[in-house]
PDB file of C-alpha atoms and ligand atoms in Angstrom:
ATOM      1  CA  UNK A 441     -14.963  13.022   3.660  1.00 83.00           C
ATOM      2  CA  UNK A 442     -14.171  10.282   6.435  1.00 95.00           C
ATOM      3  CA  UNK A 443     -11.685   8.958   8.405  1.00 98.00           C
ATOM      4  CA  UNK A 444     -12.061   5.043   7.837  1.00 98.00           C
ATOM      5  CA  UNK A 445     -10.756   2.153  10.014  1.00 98.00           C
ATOM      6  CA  UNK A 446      -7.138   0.603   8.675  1.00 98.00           C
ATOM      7  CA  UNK A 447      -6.992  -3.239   8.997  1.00 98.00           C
ATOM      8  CA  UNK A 448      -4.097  -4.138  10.950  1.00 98.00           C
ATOM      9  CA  UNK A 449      -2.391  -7.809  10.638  1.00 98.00           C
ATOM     10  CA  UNK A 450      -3.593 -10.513  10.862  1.00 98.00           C
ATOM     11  CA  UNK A 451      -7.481  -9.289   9.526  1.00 98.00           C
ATOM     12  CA  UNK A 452      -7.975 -11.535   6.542  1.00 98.00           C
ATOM     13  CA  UNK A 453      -9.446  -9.018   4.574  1.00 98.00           C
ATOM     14  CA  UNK A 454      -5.512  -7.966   4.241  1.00 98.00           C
ATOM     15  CA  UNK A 455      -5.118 -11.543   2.267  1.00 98.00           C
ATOM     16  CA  UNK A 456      -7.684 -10.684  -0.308  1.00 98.00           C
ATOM     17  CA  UNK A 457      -7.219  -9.545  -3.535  1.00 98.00           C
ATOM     18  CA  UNK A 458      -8.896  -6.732  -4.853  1.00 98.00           C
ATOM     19  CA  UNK A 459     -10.990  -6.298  -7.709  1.00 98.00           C
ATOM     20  CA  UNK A 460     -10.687  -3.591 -10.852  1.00 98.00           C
ATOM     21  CA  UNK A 461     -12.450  -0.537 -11.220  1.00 98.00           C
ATOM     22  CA  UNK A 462     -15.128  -0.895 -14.173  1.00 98.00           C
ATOM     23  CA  UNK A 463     -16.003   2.692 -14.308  1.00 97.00           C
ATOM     24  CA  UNK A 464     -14.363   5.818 -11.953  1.00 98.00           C
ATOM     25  CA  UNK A 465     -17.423   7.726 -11.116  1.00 97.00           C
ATOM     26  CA  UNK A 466     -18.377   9.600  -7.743  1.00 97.00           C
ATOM     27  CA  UNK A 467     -18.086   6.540  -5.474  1.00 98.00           C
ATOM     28  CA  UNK A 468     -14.654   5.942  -6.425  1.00 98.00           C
ATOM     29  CA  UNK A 469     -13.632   9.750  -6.542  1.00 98.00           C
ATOM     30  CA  UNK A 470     -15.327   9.430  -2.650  1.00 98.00           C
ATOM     31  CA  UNK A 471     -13.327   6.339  -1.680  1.00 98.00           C
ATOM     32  CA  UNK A 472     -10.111   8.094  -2.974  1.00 98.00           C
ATOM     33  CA  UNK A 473     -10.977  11.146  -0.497  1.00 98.00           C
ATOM     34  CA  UNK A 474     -11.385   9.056   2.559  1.00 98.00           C
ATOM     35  CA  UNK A 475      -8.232   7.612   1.289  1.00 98.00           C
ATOM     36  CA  UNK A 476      -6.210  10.868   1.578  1.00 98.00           C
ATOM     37  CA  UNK A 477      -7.648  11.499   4.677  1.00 98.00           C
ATOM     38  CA  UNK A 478      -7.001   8.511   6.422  1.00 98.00           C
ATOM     39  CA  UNK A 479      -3.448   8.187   4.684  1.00 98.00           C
ATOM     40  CA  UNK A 480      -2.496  11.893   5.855  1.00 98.00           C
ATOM     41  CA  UNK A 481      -4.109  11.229   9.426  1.00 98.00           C
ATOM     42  CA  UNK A 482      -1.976   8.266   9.921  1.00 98.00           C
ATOM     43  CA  UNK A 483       0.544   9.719   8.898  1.00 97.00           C
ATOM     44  CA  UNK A 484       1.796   7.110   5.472  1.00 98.00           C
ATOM     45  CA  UNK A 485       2.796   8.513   2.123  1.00 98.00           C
ATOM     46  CA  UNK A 486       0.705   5.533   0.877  1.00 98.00           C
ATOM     47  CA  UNK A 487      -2.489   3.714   0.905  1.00 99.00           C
ATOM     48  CA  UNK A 488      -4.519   0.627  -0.877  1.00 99.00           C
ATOM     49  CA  UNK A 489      -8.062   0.906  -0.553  1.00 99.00           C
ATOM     50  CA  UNK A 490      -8.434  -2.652   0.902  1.00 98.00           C
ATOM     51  CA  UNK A 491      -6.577  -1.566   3.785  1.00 98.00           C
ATOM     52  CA  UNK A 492      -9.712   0.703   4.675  1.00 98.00           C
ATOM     53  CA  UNK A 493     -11.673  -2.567   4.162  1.00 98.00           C
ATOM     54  CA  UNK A 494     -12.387  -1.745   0.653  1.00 98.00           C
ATOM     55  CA  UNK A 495     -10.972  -4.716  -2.120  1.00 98.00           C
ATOM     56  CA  UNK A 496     -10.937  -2.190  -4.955  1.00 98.00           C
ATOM     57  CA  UNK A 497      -7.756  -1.534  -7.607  1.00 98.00           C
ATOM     58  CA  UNK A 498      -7.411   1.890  -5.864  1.00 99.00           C
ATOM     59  CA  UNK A 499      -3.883   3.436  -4.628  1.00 99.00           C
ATOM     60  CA  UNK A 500      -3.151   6.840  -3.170  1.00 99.00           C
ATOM     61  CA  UNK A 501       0.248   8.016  -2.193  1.00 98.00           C
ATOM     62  CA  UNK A 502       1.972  11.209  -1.438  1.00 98.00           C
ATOM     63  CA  UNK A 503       5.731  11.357  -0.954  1.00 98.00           C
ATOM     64  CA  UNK A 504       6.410  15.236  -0.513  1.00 98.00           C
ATOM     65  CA  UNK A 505       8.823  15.585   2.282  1.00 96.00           C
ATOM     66  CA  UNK A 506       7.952  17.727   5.609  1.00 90.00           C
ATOM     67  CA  UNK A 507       8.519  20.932   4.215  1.00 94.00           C
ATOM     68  CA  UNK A 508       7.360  20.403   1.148  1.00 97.00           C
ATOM     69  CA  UNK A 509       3.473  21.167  -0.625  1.00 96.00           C
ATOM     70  CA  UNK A 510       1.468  18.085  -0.878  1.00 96.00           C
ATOM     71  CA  UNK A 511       1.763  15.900  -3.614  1.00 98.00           C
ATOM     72  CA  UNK A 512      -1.057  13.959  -3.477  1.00 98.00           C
ATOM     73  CA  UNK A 513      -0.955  10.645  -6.223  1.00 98.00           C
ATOM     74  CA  UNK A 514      -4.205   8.677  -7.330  1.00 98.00           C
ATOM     75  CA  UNK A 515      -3.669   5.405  -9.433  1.00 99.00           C
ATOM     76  CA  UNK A 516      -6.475   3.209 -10.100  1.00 99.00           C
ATOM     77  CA  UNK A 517      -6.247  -0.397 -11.551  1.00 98.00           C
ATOM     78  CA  UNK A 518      -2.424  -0.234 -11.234  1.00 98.00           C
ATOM     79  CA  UNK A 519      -0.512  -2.325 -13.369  1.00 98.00           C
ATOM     80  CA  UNK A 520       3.255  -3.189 -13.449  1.00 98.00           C
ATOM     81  CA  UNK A 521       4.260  -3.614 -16.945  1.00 98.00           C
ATOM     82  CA  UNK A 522       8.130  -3.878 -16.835  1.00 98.00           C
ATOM     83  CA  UNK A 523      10.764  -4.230 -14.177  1.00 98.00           C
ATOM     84  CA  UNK A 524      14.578  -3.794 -14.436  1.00 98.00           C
ATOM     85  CA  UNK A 525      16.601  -6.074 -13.666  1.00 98.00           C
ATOM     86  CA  UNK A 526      18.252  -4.205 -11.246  1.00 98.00           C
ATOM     87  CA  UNK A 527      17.521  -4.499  -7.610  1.00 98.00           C
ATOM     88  CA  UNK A 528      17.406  -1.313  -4.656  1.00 98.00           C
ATOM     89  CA  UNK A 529      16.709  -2.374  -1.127  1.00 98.00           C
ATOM     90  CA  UNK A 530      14.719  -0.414   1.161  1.00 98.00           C
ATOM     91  CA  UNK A 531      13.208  -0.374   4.804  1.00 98.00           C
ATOM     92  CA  UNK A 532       9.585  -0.378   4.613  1.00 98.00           C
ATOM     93  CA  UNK A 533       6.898   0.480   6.867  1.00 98.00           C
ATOM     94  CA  UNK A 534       3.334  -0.599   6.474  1.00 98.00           C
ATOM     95  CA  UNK A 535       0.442   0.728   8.175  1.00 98.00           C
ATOM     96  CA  UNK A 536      -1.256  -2.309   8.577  1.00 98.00           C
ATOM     97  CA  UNK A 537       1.958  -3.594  10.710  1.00 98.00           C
ATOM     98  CA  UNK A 538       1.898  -0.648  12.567  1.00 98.00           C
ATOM     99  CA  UNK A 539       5.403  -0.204  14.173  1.00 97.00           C
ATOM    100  CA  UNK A 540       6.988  -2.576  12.501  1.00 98.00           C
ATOM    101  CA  UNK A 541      10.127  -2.214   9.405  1.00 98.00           C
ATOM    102  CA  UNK A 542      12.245  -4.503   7.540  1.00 98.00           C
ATOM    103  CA  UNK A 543      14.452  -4.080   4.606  1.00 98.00           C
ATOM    104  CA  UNK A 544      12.718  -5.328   1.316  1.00 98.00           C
ATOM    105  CA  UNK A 545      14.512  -6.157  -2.506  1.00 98.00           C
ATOM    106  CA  UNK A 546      12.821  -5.369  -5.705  1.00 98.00           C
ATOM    107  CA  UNK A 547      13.229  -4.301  -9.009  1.00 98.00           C
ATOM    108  CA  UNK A 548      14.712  -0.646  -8.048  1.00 98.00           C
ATOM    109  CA  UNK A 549      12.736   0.427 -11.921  1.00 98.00           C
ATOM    110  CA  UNK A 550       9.234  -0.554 -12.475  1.00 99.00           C
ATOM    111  CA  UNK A 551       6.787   0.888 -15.193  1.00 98.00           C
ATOM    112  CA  UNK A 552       3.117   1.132 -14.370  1.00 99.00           C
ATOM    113  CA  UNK A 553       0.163   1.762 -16.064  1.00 98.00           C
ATOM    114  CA  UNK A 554      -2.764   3.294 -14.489  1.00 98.00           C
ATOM    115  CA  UNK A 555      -6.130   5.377 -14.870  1.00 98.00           C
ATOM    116  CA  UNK A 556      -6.299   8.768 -13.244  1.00 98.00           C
ATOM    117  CA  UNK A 557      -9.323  10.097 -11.443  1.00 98.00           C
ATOM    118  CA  UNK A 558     -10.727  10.977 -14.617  1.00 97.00           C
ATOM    119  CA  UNK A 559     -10.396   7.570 -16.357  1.00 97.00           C
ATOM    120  CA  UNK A 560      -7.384   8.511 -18.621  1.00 98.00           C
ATOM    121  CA  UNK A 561      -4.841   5.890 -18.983  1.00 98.00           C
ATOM    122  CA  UNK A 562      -1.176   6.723 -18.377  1.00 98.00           C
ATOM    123  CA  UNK A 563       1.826   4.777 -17.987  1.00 98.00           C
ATOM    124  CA  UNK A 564       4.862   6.100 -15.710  1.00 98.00           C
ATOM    125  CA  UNK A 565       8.291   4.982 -15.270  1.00 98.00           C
ATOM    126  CA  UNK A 566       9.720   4.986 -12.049  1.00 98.00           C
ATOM    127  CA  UNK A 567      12.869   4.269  -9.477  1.00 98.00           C
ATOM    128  CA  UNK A 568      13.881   5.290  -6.493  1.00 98.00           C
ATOM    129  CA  UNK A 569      10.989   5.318  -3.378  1.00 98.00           C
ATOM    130  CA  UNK A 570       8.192   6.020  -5.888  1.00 98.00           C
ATOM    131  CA  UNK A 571       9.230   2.317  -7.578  1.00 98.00           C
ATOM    132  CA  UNK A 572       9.208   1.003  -3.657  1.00 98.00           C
ATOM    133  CA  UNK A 573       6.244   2.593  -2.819  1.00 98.00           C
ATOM    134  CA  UNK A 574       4.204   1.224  -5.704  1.00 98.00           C
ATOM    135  CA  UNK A 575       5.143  -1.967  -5.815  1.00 99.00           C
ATOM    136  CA  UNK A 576       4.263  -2.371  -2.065  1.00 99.00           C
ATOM    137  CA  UNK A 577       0.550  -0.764  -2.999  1.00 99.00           C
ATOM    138  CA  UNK A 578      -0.111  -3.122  -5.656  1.00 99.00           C
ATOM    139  CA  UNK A 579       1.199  -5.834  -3.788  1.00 99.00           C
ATOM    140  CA  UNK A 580      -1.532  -5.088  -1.152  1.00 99.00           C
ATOM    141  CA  UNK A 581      -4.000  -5.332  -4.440  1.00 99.00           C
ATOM    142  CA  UNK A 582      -3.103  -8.705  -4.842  1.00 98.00           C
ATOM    143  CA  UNK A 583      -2.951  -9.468  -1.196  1.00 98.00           C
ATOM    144  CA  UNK A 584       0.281  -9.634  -0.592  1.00 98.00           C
ATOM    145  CA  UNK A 585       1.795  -8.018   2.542  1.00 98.00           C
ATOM    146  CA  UNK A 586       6.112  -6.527   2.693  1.00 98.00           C
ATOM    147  CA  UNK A 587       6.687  -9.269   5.260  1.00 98.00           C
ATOM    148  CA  UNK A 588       6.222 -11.891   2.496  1.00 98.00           C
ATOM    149  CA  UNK A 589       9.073 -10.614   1.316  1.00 98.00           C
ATOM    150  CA  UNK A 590      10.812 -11.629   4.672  1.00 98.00           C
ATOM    151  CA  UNK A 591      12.383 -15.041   6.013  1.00 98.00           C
ATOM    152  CA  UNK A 592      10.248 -17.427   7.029  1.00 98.00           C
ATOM    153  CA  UNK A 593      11.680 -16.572  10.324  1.00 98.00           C
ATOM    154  CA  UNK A 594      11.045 -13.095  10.321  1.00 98.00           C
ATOM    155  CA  UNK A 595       7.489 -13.293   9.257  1.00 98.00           C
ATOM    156  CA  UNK A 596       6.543 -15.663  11.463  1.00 98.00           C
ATOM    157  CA  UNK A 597       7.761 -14.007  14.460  1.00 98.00           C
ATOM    158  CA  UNK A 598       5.483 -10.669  13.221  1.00 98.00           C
ATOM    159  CA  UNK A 599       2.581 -12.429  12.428  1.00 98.00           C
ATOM    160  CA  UNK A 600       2.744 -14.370  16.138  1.00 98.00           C
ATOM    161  CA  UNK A 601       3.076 -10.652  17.918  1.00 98.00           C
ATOM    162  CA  UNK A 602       0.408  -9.272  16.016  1.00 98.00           C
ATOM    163  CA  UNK A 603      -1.835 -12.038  16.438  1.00 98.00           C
ATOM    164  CA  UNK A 604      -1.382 -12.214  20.648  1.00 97.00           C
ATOM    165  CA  UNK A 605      -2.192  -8.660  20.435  1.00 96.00           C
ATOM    166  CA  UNK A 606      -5.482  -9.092  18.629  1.00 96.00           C
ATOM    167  CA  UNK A 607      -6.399 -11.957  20.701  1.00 96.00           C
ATOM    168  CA  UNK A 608      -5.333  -9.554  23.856  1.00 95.00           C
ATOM    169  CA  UNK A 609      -7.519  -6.951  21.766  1.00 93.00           C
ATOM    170  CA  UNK A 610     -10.593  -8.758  21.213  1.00 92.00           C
ATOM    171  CA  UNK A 611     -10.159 -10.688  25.552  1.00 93.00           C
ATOM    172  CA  UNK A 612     -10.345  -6.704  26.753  1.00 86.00           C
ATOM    173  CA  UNK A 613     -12.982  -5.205  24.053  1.00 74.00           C
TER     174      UNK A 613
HETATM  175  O1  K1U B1033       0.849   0.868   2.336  1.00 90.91           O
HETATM  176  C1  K1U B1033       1.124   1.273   3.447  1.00 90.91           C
HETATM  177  O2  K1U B1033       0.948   0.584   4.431  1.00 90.91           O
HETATM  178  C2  K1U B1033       1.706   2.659   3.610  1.00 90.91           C
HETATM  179  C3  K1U B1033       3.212   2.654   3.793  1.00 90.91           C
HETATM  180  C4  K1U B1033       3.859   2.844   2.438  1.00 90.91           C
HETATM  181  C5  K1U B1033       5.310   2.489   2.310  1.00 90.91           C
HETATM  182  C6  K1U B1033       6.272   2.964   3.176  1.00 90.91           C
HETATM  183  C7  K1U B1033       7.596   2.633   2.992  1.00 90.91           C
HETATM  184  C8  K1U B1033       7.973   1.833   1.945  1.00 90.91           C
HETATM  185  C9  K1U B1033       7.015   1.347   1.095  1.00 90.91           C
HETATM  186  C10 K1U B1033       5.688   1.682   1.259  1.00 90.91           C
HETATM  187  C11 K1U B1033       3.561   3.797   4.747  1.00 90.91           C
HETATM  188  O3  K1U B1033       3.276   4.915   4.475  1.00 90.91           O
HETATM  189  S1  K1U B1033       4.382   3.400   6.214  1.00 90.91           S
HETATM  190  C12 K1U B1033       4.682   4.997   6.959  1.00 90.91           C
HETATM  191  C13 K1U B1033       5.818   5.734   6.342  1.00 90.91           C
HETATM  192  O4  K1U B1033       6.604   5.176   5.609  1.00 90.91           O
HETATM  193  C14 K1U B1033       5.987   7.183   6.613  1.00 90.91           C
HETATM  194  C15 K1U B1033       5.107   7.878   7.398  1.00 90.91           C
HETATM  195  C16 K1U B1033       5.300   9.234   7.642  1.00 90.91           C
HETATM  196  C17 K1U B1033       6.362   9.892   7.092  1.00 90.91           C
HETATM  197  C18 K1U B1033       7.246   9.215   6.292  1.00 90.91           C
HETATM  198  C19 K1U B1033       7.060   7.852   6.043  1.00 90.91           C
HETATM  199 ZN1   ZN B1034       1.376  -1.467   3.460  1.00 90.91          ZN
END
C-alpha cells in the first residue's frame, strides 16, 4: 500500500477523462488500496483514481460518520443510468480544491451501475449524499470538476486563486 500524490487545481491531468477498466485483476485491486489510503489520510469520504494521477474508471468512497465502522465503497467503470427529476442541493468539498465549498444542484436520485472488485456487475439506486457523492466521482471520470457546476463568476475567481498559488508554488520549489 501507498500514499499517492492528489492533483490539486489547475493540473490538467484533472481535465482528462478517464478510461474503462478491461479486466479487474491485481493492479486494479492495488490502485483501489492506495486509493483508500490516500482517501482516509486526507481525510475525504471519496476518491477518483485520476485524482492520484491515474485516468482509470475507478471510484472509492466511504461515508460512515465519526463514530461509526468503516464503510469502505469500490465502484469501477461507474455508470449513471437514470436520474430523477428531482433536484437536492448540497455543499461540496473536493480534494483537489482543497479548502474550498460551494453549494451544487443535481438529480437528488441517480441509479448506477458498476463492477465490484471482483468483476460482478451491480446496479444501485441511490439519494441523499451517496447520489451527491457519486455523481461528483464520476464527474471527475469524465473530467469534470464541482466548480463547473458554479457561475462563471464563481469559477473563475477559484481557478485564478489556485492558479497564483501554483505559480507561487512552482517560483519557491
Ligand atoms: O472527490 C473528492 O474530491 C472527494 C470529496 C467528495 C465529496 C464531498 C462532498 C460532496 C461531494 C463529494 C471529499 O471527500 S471532500 C472532503 C469531505 O467532504 C469530508 C472530509 C472529511 C469528513 C467529512 C467530509
Ligand atoms: Zn472531487
Amino acid at each position: 500500500m501507498a500514499l499517492r500524490d492528489i492533483l490539486i487545481l489547475p493540473d490538467k491531468r484533472l481535465r482528462q477523462v478517464s478510461q474503462p477498466v478491461k479486466k479487474v485483476d491485481a493492479g486494479i485491486r492495488a490502485l483501489v488500496e492506495d486509493m483508500f489510503e490516500t482517501m482516509y489520510e486526507a481525510p475525504g469520504i471519496g476518491l477518483a483514481a485520476i485524482q492520484v494521477g491515474t485516468p482509470k474508471r475507478v471510484v472509492t468512497m466511504d461515508l460512515a460518520k465519526k463514530d461509526e465502522p468503516k464503510s469502505p465503497q469500490v465502484f469501477i467503470n461507474p455508470e449513471v443510468v437514470w436520474t430523477s427529476e428531482e433536484k437536492a442541493t448540497y455543499e461540496e468539498g473536493c480534494l483537489s480544491i482543497p479548502e474550498y465549498y460551494g453549494d451544487v444542484e443535481r438529480p437528488a436520485r441517480v441509479k448506477v451501475k458498476y463492477l465490484d472488485l471482483e468483476g460482478k456487475s451491480h446496479e444501485l439506486e441511490a439519494s441523499g449524499l451517496l447520489a451527491t457523492c457519486l455523481q461528483h466521482e464520476i464527474d471527475h471520470l469524465n473530467g469534470v470538476l464541482f466548480i463547473d457546476h458554479l457561475s462563471k463568476l464563481k469559477r473563475d475567481r477559484v481557478l485564478k486563486k489556485f492558479t497564483k498559488a501554483a505559480k507561487r508554488a512552482s517560483e519557491t520549489a
